[in-house]
mmCIF file of C-alpha atoms and ligand atoms in Angstrom:
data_model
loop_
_atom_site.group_PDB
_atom_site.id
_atom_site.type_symbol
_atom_site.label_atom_id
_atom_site.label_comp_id
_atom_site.label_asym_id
_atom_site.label_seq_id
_atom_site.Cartn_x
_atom_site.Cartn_y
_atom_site.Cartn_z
ATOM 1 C CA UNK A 111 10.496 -14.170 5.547
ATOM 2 C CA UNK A 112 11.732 -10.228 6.668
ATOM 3 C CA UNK A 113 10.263 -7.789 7.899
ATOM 4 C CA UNK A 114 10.016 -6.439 4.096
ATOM 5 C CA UNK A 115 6.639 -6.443 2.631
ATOM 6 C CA UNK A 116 5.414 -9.934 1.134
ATOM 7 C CA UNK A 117 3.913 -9.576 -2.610
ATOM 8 C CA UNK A 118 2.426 -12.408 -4.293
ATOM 9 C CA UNK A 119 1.196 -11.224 -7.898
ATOM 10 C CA UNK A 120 -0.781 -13.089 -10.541
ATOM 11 C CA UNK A 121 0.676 -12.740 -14.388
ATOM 12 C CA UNK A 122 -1.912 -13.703 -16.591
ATOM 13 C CA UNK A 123 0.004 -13.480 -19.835
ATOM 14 C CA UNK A 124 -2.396 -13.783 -22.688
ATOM 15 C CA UNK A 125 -5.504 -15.234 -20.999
ATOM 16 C CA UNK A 126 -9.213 -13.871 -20.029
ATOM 17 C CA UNK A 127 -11.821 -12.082 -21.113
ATOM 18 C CA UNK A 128 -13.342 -9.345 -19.320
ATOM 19 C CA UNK A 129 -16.421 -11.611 -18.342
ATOM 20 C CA UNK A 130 -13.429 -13.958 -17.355
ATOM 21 C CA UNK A 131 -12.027 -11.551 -15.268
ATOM 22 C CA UNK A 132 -15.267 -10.502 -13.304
ATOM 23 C CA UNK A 133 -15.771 -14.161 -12.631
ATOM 24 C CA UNK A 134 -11.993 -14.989 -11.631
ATOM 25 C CA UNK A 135 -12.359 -11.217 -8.914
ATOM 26 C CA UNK A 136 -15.685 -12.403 -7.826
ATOM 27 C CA UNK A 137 -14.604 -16.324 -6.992
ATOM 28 C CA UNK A 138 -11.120 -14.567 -5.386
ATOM 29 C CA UNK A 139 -12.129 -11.738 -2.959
ATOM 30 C CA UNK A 140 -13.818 -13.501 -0.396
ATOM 31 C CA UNK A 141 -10.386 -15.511 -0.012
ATOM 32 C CA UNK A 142 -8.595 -12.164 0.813
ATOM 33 C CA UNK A 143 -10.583 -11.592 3.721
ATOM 34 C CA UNK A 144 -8.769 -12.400 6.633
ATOM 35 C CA UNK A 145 -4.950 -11.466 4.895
ATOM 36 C CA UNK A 146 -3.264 -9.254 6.379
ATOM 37 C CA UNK A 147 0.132 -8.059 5.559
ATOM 38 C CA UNK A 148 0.349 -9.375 2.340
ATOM 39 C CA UNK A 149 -0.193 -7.746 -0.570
ATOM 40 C CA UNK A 150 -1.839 -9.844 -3.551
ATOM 41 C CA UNK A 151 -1.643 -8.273 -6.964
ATOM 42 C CA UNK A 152 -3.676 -9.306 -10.528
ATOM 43 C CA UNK A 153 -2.180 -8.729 -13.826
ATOM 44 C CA UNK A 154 -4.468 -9.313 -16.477
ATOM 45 C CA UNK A 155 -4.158 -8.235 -19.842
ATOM 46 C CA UNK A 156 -4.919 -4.545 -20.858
ATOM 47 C CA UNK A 157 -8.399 -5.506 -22.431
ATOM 48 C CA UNK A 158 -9.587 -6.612 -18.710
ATOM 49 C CA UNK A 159 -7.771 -3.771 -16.844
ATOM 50 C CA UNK A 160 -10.436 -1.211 -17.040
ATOM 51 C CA UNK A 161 -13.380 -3.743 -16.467
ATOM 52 C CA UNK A 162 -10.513 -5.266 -13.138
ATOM 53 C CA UNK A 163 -10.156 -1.713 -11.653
ATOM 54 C CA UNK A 164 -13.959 -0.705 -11.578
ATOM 55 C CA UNK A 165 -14.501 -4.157 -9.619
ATOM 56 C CA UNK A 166 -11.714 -3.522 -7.178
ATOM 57 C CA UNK A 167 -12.435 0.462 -6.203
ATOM 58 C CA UNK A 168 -11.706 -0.421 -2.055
ATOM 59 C CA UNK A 169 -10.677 -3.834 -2.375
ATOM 60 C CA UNK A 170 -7.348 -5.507 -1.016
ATOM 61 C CA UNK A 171 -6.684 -6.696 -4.245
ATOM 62 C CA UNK A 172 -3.984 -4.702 -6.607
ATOM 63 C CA UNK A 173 -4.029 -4.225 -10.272
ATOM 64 C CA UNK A 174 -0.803 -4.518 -13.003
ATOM 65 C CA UNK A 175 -0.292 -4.058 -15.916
ATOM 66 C CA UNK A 176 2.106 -6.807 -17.991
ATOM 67 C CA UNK A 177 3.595 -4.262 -20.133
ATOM 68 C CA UNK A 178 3.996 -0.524 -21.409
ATOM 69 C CA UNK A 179 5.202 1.553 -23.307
ATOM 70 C CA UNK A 180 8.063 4.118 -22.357
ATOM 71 C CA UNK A 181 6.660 7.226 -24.539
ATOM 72 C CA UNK A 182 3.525 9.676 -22.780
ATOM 73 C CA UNK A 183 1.613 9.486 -25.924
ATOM 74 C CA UNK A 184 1.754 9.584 -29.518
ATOM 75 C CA UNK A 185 1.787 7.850 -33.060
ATOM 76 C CA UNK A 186 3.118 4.163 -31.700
ATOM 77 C CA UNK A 187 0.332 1.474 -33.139
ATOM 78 C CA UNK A 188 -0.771 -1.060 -30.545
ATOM 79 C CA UNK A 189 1.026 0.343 -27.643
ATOM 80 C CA UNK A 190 -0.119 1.412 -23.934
ATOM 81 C CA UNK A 191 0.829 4.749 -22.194
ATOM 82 C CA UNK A 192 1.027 4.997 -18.349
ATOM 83 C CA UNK A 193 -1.653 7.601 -18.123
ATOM 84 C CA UNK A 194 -4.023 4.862 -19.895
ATOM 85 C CA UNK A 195 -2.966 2.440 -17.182
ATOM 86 C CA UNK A 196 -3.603 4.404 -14.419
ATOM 87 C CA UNK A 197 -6.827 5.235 -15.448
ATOM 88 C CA UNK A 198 -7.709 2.105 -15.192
ATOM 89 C CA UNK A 199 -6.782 1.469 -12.126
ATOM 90 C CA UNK A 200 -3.207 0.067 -12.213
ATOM 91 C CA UNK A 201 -0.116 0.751 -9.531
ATOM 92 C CA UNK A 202 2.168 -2.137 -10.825
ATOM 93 C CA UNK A 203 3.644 -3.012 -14.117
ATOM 94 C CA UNK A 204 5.919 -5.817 -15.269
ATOM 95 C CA UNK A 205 8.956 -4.653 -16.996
ATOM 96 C CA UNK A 206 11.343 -6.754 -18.558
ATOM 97 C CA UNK A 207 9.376 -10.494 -17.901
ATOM 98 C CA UNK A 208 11.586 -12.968 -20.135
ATOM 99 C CA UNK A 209 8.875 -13.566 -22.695
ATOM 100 C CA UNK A 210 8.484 -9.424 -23.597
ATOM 101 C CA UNK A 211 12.805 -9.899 -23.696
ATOM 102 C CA UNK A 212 12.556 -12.871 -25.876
ATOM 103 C CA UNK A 213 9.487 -12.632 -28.038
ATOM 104 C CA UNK A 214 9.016 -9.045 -28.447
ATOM 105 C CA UNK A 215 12.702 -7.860 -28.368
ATOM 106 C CA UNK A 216 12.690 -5.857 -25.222
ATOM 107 C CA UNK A 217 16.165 -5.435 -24.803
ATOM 108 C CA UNK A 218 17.997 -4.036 -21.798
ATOM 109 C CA UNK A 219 18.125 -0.520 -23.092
ATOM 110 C CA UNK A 220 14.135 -0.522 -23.478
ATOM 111 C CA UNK A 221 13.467 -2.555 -20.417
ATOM 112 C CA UNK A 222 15.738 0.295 -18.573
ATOM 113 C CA UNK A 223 13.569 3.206 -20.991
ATOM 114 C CA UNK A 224 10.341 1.601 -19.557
ATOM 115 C CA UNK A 225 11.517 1.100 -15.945
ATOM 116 C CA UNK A 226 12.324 5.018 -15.952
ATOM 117 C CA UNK A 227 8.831 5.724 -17.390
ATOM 118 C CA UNK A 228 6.835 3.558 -15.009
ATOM 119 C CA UNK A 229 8.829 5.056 -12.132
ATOM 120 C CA UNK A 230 8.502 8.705 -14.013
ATOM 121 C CA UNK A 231 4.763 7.926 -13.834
ATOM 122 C CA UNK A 232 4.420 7.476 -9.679
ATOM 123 C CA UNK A 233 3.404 3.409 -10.923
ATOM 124 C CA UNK A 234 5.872 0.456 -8.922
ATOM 125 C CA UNK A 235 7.590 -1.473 -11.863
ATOM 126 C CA UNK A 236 8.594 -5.340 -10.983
ATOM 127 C CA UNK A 237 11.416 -5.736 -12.704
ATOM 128 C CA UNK A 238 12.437 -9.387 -14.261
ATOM 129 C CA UNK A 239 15.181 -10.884 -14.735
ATOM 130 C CA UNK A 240 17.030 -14.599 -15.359
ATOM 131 C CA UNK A 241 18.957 -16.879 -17.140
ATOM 132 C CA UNK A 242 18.196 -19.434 -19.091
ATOM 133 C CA UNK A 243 18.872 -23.440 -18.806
ATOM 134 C CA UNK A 244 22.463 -23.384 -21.089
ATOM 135 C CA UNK A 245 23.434 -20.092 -18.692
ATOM 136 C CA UNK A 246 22.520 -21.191 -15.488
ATOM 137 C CA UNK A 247 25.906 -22.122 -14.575
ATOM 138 C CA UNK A 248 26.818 -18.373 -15.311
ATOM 139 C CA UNK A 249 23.791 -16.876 -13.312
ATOM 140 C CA UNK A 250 25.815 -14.330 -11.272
ATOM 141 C CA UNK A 251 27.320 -12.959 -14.804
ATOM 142 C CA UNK A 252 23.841 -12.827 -16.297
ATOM 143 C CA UNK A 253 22.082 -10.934 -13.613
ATOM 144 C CA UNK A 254 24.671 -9.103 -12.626
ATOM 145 C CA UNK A 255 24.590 -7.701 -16.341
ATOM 146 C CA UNK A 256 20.587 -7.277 -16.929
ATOM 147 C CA UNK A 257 20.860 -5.542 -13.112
ATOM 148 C CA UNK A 258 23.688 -2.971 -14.114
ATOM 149 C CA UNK A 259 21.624 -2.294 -17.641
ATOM 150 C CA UNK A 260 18.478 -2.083 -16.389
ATOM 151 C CA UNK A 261 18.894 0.105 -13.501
ATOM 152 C CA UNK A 262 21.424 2.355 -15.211
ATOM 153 C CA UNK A 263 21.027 6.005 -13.668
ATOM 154 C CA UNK A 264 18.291 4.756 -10.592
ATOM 155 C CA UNK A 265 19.975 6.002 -7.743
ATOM 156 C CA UNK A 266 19.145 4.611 -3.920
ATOM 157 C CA UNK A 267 15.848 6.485 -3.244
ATOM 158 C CA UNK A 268 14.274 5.544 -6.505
ATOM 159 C CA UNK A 269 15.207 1.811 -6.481
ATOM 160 C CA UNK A 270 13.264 1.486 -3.065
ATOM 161 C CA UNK A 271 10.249 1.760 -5.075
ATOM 162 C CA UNK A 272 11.321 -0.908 -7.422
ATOM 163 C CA UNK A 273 10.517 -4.996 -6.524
ATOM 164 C CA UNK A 274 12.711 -7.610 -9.030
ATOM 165 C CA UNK A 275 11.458 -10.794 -9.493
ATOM 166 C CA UNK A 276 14.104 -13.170 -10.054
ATOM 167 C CA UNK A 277 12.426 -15.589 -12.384
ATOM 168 C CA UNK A 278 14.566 -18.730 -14.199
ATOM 169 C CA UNK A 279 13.668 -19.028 -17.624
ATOM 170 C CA UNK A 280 13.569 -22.766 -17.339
ATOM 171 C CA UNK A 281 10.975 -22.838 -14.716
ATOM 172 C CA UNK A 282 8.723 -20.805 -16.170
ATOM 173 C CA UNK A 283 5.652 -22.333 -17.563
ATOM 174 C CA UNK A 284 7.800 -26.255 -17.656
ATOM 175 C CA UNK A 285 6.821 -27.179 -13.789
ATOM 176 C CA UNK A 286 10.252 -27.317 -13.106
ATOM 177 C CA UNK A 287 10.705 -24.887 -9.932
ATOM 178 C CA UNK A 288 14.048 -24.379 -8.846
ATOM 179 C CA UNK A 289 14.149 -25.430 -5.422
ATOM 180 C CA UNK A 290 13.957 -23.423 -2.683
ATOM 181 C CA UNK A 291 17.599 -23.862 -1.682
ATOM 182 C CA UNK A 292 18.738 -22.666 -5.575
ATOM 183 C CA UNK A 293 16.130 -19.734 -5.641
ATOM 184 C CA UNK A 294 17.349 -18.312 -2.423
ATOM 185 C CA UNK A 295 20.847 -18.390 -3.463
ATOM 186 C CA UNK A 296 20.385 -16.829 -6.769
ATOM 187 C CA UNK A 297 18.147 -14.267 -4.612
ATOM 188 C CA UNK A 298 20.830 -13.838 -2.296
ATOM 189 C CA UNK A 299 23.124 -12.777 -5.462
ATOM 190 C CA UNK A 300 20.768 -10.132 -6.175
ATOM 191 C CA UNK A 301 20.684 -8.589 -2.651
ATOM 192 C CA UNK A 302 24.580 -8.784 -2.594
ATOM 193 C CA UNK A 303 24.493 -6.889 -6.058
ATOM 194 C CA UNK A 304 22.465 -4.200 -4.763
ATOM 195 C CA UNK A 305 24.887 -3.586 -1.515
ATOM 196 C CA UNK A 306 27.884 -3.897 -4.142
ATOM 197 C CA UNK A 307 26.211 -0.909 -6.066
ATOM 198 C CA UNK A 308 23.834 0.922 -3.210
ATOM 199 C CA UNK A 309 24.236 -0.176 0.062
ATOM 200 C CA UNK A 310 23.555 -2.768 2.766
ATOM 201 C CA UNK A 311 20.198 -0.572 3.618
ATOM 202 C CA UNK A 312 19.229 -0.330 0.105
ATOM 203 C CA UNK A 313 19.733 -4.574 -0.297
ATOM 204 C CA UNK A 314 17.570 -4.914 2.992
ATOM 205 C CA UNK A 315 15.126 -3.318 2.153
ATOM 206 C CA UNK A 316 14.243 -4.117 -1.583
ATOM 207 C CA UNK A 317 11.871 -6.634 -2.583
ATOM 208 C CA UNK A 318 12.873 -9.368 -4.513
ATOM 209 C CA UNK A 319 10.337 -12.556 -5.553
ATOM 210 C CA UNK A 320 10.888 -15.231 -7.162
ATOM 211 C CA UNK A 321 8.558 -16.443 -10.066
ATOM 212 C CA UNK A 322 8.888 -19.634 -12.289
ATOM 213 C CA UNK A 323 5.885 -22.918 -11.471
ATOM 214 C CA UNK A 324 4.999 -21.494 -8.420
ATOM 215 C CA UNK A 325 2.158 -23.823 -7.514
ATOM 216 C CA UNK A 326 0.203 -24.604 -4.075
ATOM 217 C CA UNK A 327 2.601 -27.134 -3.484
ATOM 218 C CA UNK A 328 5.527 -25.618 -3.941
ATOM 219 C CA UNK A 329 4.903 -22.225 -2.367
ATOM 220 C CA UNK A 330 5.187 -22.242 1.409
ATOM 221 C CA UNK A 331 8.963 -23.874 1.151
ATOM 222 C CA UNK A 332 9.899 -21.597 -1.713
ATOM 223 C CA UNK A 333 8.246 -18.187 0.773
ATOM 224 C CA UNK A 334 10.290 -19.750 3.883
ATOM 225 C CA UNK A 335 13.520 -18.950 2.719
ATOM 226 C CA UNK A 336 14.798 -15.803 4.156
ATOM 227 C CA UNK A 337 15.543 -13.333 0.837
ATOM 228 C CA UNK A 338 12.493 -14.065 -0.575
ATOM 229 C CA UNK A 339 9.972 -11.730 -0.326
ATOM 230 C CA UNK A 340 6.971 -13.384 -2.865
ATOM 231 C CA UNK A 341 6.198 -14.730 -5.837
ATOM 232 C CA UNK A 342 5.445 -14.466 -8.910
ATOM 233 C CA UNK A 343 2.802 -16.529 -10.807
ATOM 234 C CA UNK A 344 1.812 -17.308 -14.069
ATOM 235 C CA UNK A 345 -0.837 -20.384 -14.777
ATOM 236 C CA UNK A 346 -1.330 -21.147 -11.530
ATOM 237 C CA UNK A 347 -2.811 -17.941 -10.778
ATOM 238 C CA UNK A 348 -5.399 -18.193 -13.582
ATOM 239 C CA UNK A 349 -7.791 -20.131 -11.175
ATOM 240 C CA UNK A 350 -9.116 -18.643 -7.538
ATOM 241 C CA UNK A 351 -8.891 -21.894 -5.862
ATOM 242 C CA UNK A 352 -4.823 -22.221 -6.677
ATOM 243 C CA UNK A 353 -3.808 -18.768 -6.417
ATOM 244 C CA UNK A 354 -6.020 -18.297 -3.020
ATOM 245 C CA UNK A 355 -3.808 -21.613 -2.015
ATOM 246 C CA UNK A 356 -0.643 -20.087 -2.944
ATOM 247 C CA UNK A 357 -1.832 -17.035 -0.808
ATOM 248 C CA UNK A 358 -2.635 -19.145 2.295
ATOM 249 C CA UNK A 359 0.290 -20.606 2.068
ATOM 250 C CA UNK A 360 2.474 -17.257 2.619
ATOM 251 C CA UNK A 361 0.151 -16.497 5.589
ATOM 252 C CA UNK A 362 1.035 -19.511 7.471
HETATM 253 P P1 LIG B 1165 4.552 -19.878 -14.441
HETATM 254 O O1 LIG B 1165 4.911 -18.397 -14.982
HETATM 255 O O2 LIG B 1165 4.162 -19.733 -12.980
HETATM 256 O O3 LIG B 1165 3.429 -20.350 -15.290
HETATM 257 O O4 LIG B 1165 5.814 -20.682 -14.576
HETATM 258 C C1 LIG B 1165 5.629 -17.480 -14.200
HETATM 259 C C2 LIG B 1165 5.872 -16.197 -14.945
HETATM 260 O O5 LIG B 1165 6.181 -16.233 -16.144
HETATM 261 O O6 LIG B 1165 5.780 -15.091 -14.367
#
């Protein structure tokens, strides 16, 4: 790993309660006692963040949000406005995970609205971005086309306060994780995009992690590889035990 600062985040997708929650924070932050120079981030769903932010007040633990809405405020049913989010707590929010893309429609126009918002609103937005199974042989083409959409109009300063998360459809949630060797090369495509279209100090110093059955066993070869910077987990960050593993396992 670089000197850039490691992130390993927690996407809870559509699981826990905020009892759940309180019991998942108390079982977890005794294991974030001795980590240093990592930063380890929840994101639970909105109905836990206000309940997650009063427990961590101080604590080396970060709180995300999985989604939000571009707009400040305003007549848009079921949606969630920065301001809410940071009253709760937040600094991160996920913009543009595949399953918002594929089961909610967030094309790359909104996914680019929302990235602009989040950034608009001082939060850090991790952006996603993959290809599925049938266009893996095509990756380059795909990213290199959610990349120019999504970050339409972010100039160099700004996209230093963005991470991606290059996350493979097909590995998400199947327990098929690329291997290290594939996920550093399609991470290496990213950073090559951003000198293309910044510059070499722009594509060193972004943080890019890669997400998709992340486990315990799995994470210390995936974090060894040189442009990546983290990861991002889905079920196995739903229990202390595995996502304190996962965490050990970047330390060491
Ligand atoms: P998974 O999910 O670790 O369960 O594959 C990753 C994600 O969707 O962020």
């Amino acid at each position: 790993m670089t000197m850039r600062h490691p992130l390993i985040a927690g996407n809870w997708k559509m699981h826990k309660t905020p009892q759940e929650t309180e019991e998942f924070i108390v079982k977890f932050l005794p294991k974030l006692a001795n980590v240093e120079a990592i930063e380890v981030l929840i994101i639970p769903p909105f109905t836990c963040l206000d309940r997650a932010g009063k427990l961590l007040q101080g604590q080396p633990l970060q709180l995300g949000a999985q989604d939000m809405h571009y707009e400040e405020e305003g007549a848009f049913t079921g949606a969630i406005s920065a301001r809410m989010l940071k009253a709760c707590g937040c600094s991160y929010v996920l913009v543009g995970h595949s399953e918002r893309r594929e089961l909610f429609h967030d094309d790359d126009t909104i996914v680019a609205r929302k990235l602009n918002a989040v950034l608009d609103a001082d939060l850090m937005p991790i952006l996603c971005v993959g290809e599925t199974l049938s266009e893996h042989d095509l990756v380059e083409e795909k990213i290199s086309r959610q990349l120019t959409e999504d970050l339409a109009g972010i100039d160099g300063s700004t996209l230093a306060r963005i991470t991606i998360a290059y996350e493979p459809i097909w590995a998400i949630g199947t327990g098929k994780t690329a291997t290290p060797e594939v996920a550093q090369e399609t991470i290496s495509i990213i950073r090559r995009f951003i000198v293309t279209n910044y510059d070499e100090a722009s594509a060193q110093g972004i943080r890019i992690l890669y997400g998709g059955s992340v486990k315990p066993a799995n994470a210390a070869s995936l974090m060894a590889q040189p442009d990546i910077d983290g990861a991002l987990v889905g079920g196995a960050a739903l229990v202390a035990e595995s996502f304190g593993q996962i965490v050990d396992a970047v330390r060491s």
